[in-house]
Amino acid sequence: MSYISYNSYKMKNRILFTGILCLSLAVLHGQERWTITGRVLEDVSGETMPSVNVLLYASDSTLIAHAATDGDGIFSLATDRSGDCYISVSFIGYSLQTFDLNLTEKRRNMIHPDIVLRSSDIALAEVEVVARRRQTVYKLDRKVIEASGYISASGGTAIDILEQTPSVRVDANGELTFRGSSGFKVYIDGKPATVDGSAALEQIPAGQIENIEIISTPSAKNEADGIAGIIQVNTKKQTADGWSGMINAMTSSVASRNIDFMTSYRRGDIRWQTSGEASRRSLVSDFDQLKHITAADTLTTTHAAGERKSYVDLYALRSGLDWQTGRNTWSAALESRYRIRNRGGYLHYDDTYRSNTTGQETAASYNGHDYVRLNDLTLRGDVGLEHRFSDDGHRLNASFLAFYEHDAMEFFYTDLFNIDGTQAQGHRAWEDEYRLTAQGNLDYVRPLGDKTGKFEAGYYFFTYTEDGDYTIDFYNPANGAFERHDEMYNRFVFRRDIHALYAMLSATHARFSYQAGLRGELIHRKLENNREWARHTWNKFDLFPSAHITWTFDDNNRLNLGYSRRITQPQLFYMEPYIVYVDFYTAQCGNPQIRPEYTNSLELTYNRTIGEHSASTTLFHRRRTDKIERVRVPYHTGVTLDSMANVGNDYATGAEITGAIHAATWWNIDLSGSLFHYMIRNEYKTGDDEKSLNWQLAFNHNFDIAKNTRMRLESYFVGPSVSTQGRTDEFFYFNLSARQQMLDRRLSATLNVRDILSTARYVDTKRGASLDSRTLIYPRSPLITLSLSYTFNNFRSQKKDAAVTHDLFEGTNR
């Protein structure tokens, strides 16, 4: 029996069981009731669809019952009214489906045939009909970004897909923030990523991504860490028996290159999948910075200019196996990654020194070279088990993962030369460490009542250990050699343990659905250090509630309200109590006493579909306490020191809007934008609070030029933003992409030209006591990328349309 027919057989048995259960409940209540059960599928993938609205109407269009499909796409309706009626099935971004029914005495328990929903966006190319998915679909507690809508992400990473999302910004150092915060967790296929934040997203090839879910108000089921929420990346899966695969390759005008592959074999209840990547992703920018620093009664003015480069080399291999035995589904996976991150530059420095006492001025010029290299080898293993007590969703899930990061070395290299080429100053520093992480989950789900509700509870544990040391050498001009400074040696061991319990209740009543939960976490943190002032132990128990409500007005209108409380745990590099130099004039140091951030987030989202067009509006408010931010202070003559601090509280209140316009059979328009007021109640420095009106706008056009030819023109406008010590100016740029499909759409070639008018500019200003700096970064543009993608056997040809990244710059933390 094939996988599809076998699962259809199992699903029909489950639907039959559900119908019998509902009928039994009706008999127990002593009422004459009719039940209708069924399943909803998505047309392109054939996968089940959760959170779909299913409404039962009487013949006079009076609403008499309502349900939403569960995680397996199954719905159940119950009514005490007989006679002619019809059901309406709808989901934002998909065409409405209606079905006539007749409830009679002989048909009290009806099992409806599978219902297939089709995307409501249809593009015609000659005589062929090609379905185009909505780029963004909204569900109860998340929004789903379809990777197939972004051809300009071809050859890129998950960051390239996310960048077009409202309120998402990527700074000049490639760090992604959402509504002003970089505190988010990354999951891949339901499992936590090996590294955090932007570093995780830049390791996921765009060609392997099916969709990305942004969960900005996560439920209590999810771990509480990450105040901006959770980014869940879902990779492509094989749905049919046999072999399938894909291979992607990319090269660019700044020497980026990538090759990645995914291959899968499926036979009945067994699926094996292997993927790998070998890549180098590069950025090149022109850098210009002016600093005014007062230290030791001397005003130093430094002008630095030159070229900055960065690249990340990644070599990865992952293999996983899933299999089913009776009511149990087992999974196991192994992964190995070797990553090298490099950044550096060649800069020319012109310095002026003015004594505040005598007024005397002197000047000097230097040439500098700085280089930072970070490399690590990661070995990871995952195992999981799902046990189904029955076919109505009653189940228990258990999972465990562990990974070991070996040979994690950070090397810092700075040299300063006189104009005649002789060396004036320099540093060499090494941080050598190992890291061990383990995490386990136990999740229980039990349906309630007539399957319109469910109870969930679970346990979670997490442990992380990092052990390392730090040494630094300084150049001695007197003897022309580098000398070890033992007084700056640092030895550290860091440990974090978390134990958590959660419970959740959810249900649907007619047009109304809700989900409420509470999570309790016991957190232990300990830093051992050879410096007594840096040692500390931190223990705390916290509660994290969540709530989500949905009201369905009709088939085309839905309102969602969500709330959650979250935390951002400071990472070890926030706390490392030693000095490192990223260039000769910029030093960094951690803060061992940094406290976690806490946030309360509230969102209200309205979705509306009008024929082939759609729109969504989200109103949000977020309050964050003990905001963690990098601050800059004078260190010594001409040199600044960057460190982490709890700078106060911040607030973000505003709106996000997305829309899709089907202008013609060959022309589709995507619109997205955000506007929010951002304020920092600044406890770090005296003076007024920092405020800004942040905005972002994307206006993109998709053109179907011919049967297998598509073009996309993107326009991005990014507004200003404030920080504790300054602001980042607005900028704009344009991208152009073209894709040609060949060999029955199995081979795709995509040409991307980013920042075609060379208008992208990163301008950052920082001001504080005895400090004033202004940094300008100009990316090398236009940036040209060529990518190829080939799929074989049962893998669907994916239409990777456009995403952007404002990640055009290199050199921010200077």
mmCIF file of C-alpha atoms in Angstrom, residues 231-356:
data_model
loop_
_atom_site.group_PDB
_atom_site.id
_atom_site.type_symbol
_atom_site.label_atom_id
_atom_site.label_comp_id
_atom_site.label_asym_id
_atom_site.label_seq_id
_atom_site.Cartn_x
_atom_site.Cartn_y
_atom_site.Cartn_z
ATOM 1 C CA ILE A 231 11.075 32.207 14.093
ATOM 2 C CA GLN A 232 10.201 28.693 12.926
ATOM 3 C CA VAL A 233 11.794 27.589 9.631
ATOM 4 C CA ASN A 234 10.098 24.643 7.900
ATOM 5 C CA THR A 235 12.176 22.874 5.276
ATOM 6 C CA LYS A 236 10.838 21.057 2.232
ATOM 7 C CA LYS A 237 9.525 17.535 2.722
ATOM 8 C CA GLN A 238 8.821 14.674 0.362
ATOM 9 C CA THR A 239 5.195 13.504 0.298
ATOM 10 C CA ALA A 240 5.365 10.621 -2.174
ATOM 11 C CA ASP A 241 7.178 7.272 -2.197
ATOM 12 C CA GLY A 242 10.530 6.874 -3.914
ATOM 13 C CA TRP A 243 13.585 9.063 -4.381
ATOM 14 C CA SER A 244 13.538 12.838 -4.644
ATOM 15 C CA GLY A 245 16.126 15.559 -4.449
ATOM 16 C CA MET A 246 17.313 19.022 -5.310
ATOM 17 C CA ILE A 247 20.627 20.799 -5.758
ATOM 18 C CA ASN A 248 21.252 24.569 -5.659
ATOM 19 C CA ALA A 249 24.321 26.588 -6.650
ATOM 20 C CA MET A 250 25.139 30.301 -6.421
ATOM 21 C CA THR A 251 27.893 32.805 -7.174
ATOM 22 C CA SER A 252 28.055 36.591 -6.794
ATOM 23 C CA SER A 253 30.038 39.689 -7.745
ATOM 24 C CA VAL A 254 31.607 39.862 -4.235
ATOM 25 C CA ALA A 255 32.926 36.271 -4.425
ATOM 26 C CA SER A 256 30.072 34.646 -2.527
ATOM 27 C CA ARG A 257 29.497 31.057 -3.560
ATOM 28 C CA ASN A 258 27.269 28.240 -2.426
ATOM 29 C CA ILE A 259 26.295 24.701 -3.272
ATOM 30 C CA ASP A 260 23.703 22.818 -1.254
ATOM 31 C CA PHE A 261 21.658 19.678 -1.781
ATOM 32 C CA MET A 262 18.745 17.778 -0.297
ATOM 33 C CA THR A 263 17.831 14.187 -1.081
ATOM 34 C CA SER A 264 15.031 12.070 0.328
ATOM 35 C CA TYR A 265 13.732 8.532 0.133
ATOM 36 C CA ARG A 266 10.284 7.483 1.295
ATOM 37 C CA ARG A 267 8.674 4.067 1.437
ATOM 38 C CA GLY A 268 5.409 3.746 3.300
ATOM 39 C CA ASP A 269 5.968 4.724 6.920
ATOM 40 C CA ILE A 270 9.716 5.195 6.579
ATOM 41 C CA ARG A 271 11.355 8.416 5.402
ATOM 42 C CA TRP A 272 15.074 9.139 5.157
ATOM 43 C CA GLN A 273 16.432 12.572 4.289
ATOM 44 C CA THR A 274 19.968 13.933 3.909
ATOM 45 C CA SER A 275 21.056 17.507 3.210
ATOM 46 C CA GLY A 276 24.370 19.324 3.001
ATOM 47 C CA GLU A 277 25.972 22.655 2.192
ATOM 48 C CA ALA A 278 29.361 24.128 1.328
ATOM 49 C CA SER A 279 29.273 27.905 1.090
ATOM 50 C CA ARG A 280 31.023 31.233 1.464
ATOM 51 C CA ARG A 281 28.816 34.300 1.892
ATOM 52 C CA SER A 282 30.652 37.606 1.600
ATOM 53 C CA LEU A 283 30.032 41.304 2.164
ATOM 54 C CA VAL A 284 32.237 44.177 1.032
ATOM 55 C CA SER A 285 31.716 47.804 2.065
ATOM 56 C CA ASP A 286 33.489 51.157 2.049
ATOM 57 C CA PHE A 287 33.821 52.461 5.595
ATOM 58 C CA ASP A 288 34.099 56.051 6.878
ATOM 59 C CA GLN A 289 34.036 57.061 10.543
ATOM 60 C CA LEU A 290 34.659 60.249 12.535
ATOM 61 C CA LYS A 291 35.128 60.052 16.335
ATOM 62 C CA HIS A 292 35.595 62.775 18.954
ATOM 63 C CA ILE A 293 36.738 61.352 22.296
ATOM 64 C CA THR A 294 37.730 63.165 25.487
ATOM 65 C CA ALA A 295 39.938 61.135 27.847
ATOM 66 C CA ALA A 296 42.759 62.075 30.227
ATOM 67 C CA ASP A 297 42.290 65.814 29.494
ATOM 68 C CA THR A 298 42.863 65.212 25.776
ATOM 69 C CA LEU A 299 40.346 65.611 22.942
ATOM 70 C CA THR A 300 41.187 63.086 20.236
ATOM 71 C CA THR A 301 39.634 63.382 16.787
ATOM 72 C CA THR A 302 40.043 60.277 14.620
ATOM 73 C CA HIS A 303 38.991 59.955 10.995
ATOM 74 C CA ALA A 304 39.086 56.362 9.716
ATOM 75 C CA ALA A 305 38.401 55.357 6.110
ATOM 76 C CA GLY A 306 38.920 52.235 4.040
ATOM 77 C CA GLU A 307 37.511 48.895 2.989
ATOM 78 C CA ARG A 308 35.832 46.361 5.249
ATOM 79 C CA LYS A 309 35.123 42.739 4.350
ATOM 80 C CA SER A 310 33.411 39.816 6.000
ATOM 81 C CA TYR A 311 32.654 36.261 4.984
ATOM 82 C CA VAL A 312 31.223 33.120 6.542
ATOM 83 C CA ASP A 313 32.400 29.679 5.413
ATOM 84 C CA LEU A 314 30.029 26.844 6.268
ATOM 85 C CA TYR A 315 30.353 23.099 5.683
ATOM 86 C CA ALA A 316 27.376 21.090 6.929
ATOM 87 C CA LEU A 317 25.913 17.608 6.605
ATOM 88 C CA ARG A 318 22.683 16.360 8.195
ATOM 89 C CA SER A 319 20.835 13.042 7.943
ATOM 90 C CA GLY A 320 17.550 12.037 9.576
ATOM 91 C CA LEU A 321 15.217 9.040 9.685
ATOM 92 C CA ASP A 322 11.514 8.863 10.613
ATOM 93 C CA TRP A 323 9.553 5.638 10.910
ATOM 94 C CA GLN A 324 6.211 4.461 12.260
ATOM 95 C CA THR A 325 5.356 1.285 14.168
ATOM 96 C CA GLY A 326 1.723 0.899 15.175
ATOM 97 C CA ARG A 327 0.767 3.920 17.271
ATOM 98 C CA ASN A 328 4.377 5.096 17.649
ATOM 99 C CA THR A 329 6.350 7.435 15.372
ATOM 100 C CA TRP A 330 10.102 7.481 15.940
ATOM 101 C CA SER A 331 12.701 9.946 14.690
ATOM 102 C CA ALA A 332 16.489 10.260 14.837
ATOM 103 C CA ALA A 333 18.962 12.654 13.223
ATOM 104 C CA LEU A 334 22.692 13.392 13.186
ATOM 105 C CA GLU A 335 24.342 16.625 12.103
ATOM 106 C CA SER A 336 27.876 17.953 11.716
ATOM 107 C CA ARG A 337 28.810 21.574 10.966
ATOM 108 C CA TYR A 338 32.107 23.403 10.619
ATOM 109 C CA ARG A 339 31.817 27.181 10.512
ATOM 110 C CA ILE A 340 34.419 29.911 10.001
ATOM 111 C CA ARG A 341 33.414 33.569 10.442
ATOM 112 C CA ASN A 342 35.893 36.228 9.304
ATOM 113 C CA ARG A 343 35.686 39.984 9.309
ATOM 114 C CA GLY A 344 38.309 42.674 8.956
ATOM 115 C CA GLY A 345 39.556 45.618 6.990
ATOM 116 C CA TYR A 346 42.359 47.914 5.895
ATOM 117 C CA LEU A 347 41.779 51.438 7.210
ATOM 118 C CA HIS A 348 43.689 54.722 7.085
ATOM 119 C CA TYR A 349 43.605 56.835 10.267
ATOM 120 C CA ASP A 350 44.159 60.587 10.632
ATOM 121 C CA ASP A 351 44.398 61.608 14.308
ATOM 122 C CA THR A 352 44.398 65.024 15.956
ATOM 123 C CA TYR A 353 45.175 65.431 19.679
ATOM 124 C CA ARG A 354 44.229 68.631 21.523
ATOM 125 C CA SER A 355 45.065 69.314 25.149
ATOM 126 C CA ASN A 356 42.068 70.772 26.985
#
